[in-house]
Amino acid sequence: MTDTKDTETAQFTATEVPSLKTDVAEAPKRKFEDLPPAAQRALQEAENRRKEIDAKHNAMAPEVDGRGGLEPTRYDDWEIKGLTVDF
């Protein structure tokens, strides 16, 4: 790492650097119909998998004195807060 400033970004403060701006409102929204057929198929398959997982989760008996929340193995792998955990 060097101590010299990059001349292209030296004129900007940390919040003004164009490459670091996160203004999502300016990003154009794409419609489902505008996506390529492969992307549409992938999104539909993912939605069907989520529906199957939700149906399986809703069909399970409630856990007695459990930790509460969603079942950590609902995606066939142990996960906590969206991250897969390996023992």
C-alpha atoms as one frame of an Amber mdcrd trajectory, in Angstrom:
protein
   0.000   0.000   0.000   1.301   3.431  -0.841   0.898   6.715   0.946   0.425
   8.703  -2.255  -3.050   9.791  -3.219  -4.613   8.668  -6.461  -4.754  11.757
  -8.663  -8.101  10.762 -10.197  -9.918  10.541  -6.850  -7.842  12.966  -4.771
 -10.250  15.786  -5.580 -13.199  13.929  -3.998 -14.061  13.283  -0.373 -14.911
   9.729   0.718 -18.640  10.294   0.151 -18.220  11.972  -3.235 -16.149   9.363
  -5.091 -18.237   8.430  -8.153 -17.367   4.732  -8.009 -18.556   4.484  -4.378
 -21.953   6.115  -4.790 -24.816   3.794  -3.926 -27.797   5.721  -5.245 -30.064
   2.837  -6.198 -32.911   5.092  -7.301 -31.024   5.968 -10.496 -30.670   2.331
 -11.584 -33.244   1.405 -14.231 -35.776  -1.235 -13.195 -36.056  -4.210 -15.532
 -39.331  -5.979 -16.083 -39.557  -9.751 -15.906 -40.626  -9.849 -19.554 -37.484
  -7.953 -20.611 -35.150 -10.589 -19.156 -33.651 -13.305 -21.366 -35.552 -16.629
 -21.405 -32.843 -18.382 -19.367 -33.075 -15.751 -16.617 -36.885 -15.974 -16.587
 -36.689 -19.757 -16.278 -34.132 -19.526 -13.449 -36.280 -17.040 -11.517 -39.374
 -19.213 -11.916 -37.475 -22.320 -10.757 -36.147 -20.442  -7.715 -39.665 -19.239
  -6.837 -40.996 -22.803  -7.104 -38.197 -24.075  -4.820 -38.999 -21.373  -2.252
 -42.696 -22.324  -2.347 -41.831 -26.008  -1.805 -39.539 -25.139   1.105 -42.187
 -22.893   2.677 -44.848 -25.602   2.284 -42.531 -28.184   3.888 -41.757 -25.785
   6.745 -45.439 -24.986   7.350 -46.299 -28.715   7.397 -43.815 -29.424  10.204
 -45.060 -29.773  13.751 -44.125 -26.836  15.976 -41.066 -27.399  18.133 -41.759
 -27.622  21.864 -39.589 -25.199  23.864 -37.425 -24.588  20.782 -35.295 -21.588
  20.024 -38.031 -20.018  17.885 -37.676 -18.544  14.436 -37.264 -20.387  11.185
 -35.987 -23.943  10.970 -32.182 -23.728  10.466 -32.152 -26.764   8.142 -34.972
 -25.625   5.865 -32.607 -25.402   2.870 -31.182 -28.895   3.548 -28.094 -27.337
   5.102 -27.639 -25.761   8.527 -27.853 -21.993   8.217 -27.950 -19.116  10.671
 -28.840 -15.570   9.561 -28.571 -16.578   5.911 -25.068 -18.052   6.207 -24.320
 -21.744   5.879 -22.622 -23.074   9.001 -20.334 -26.079   8.966 -19.646 -27.832
  12.230
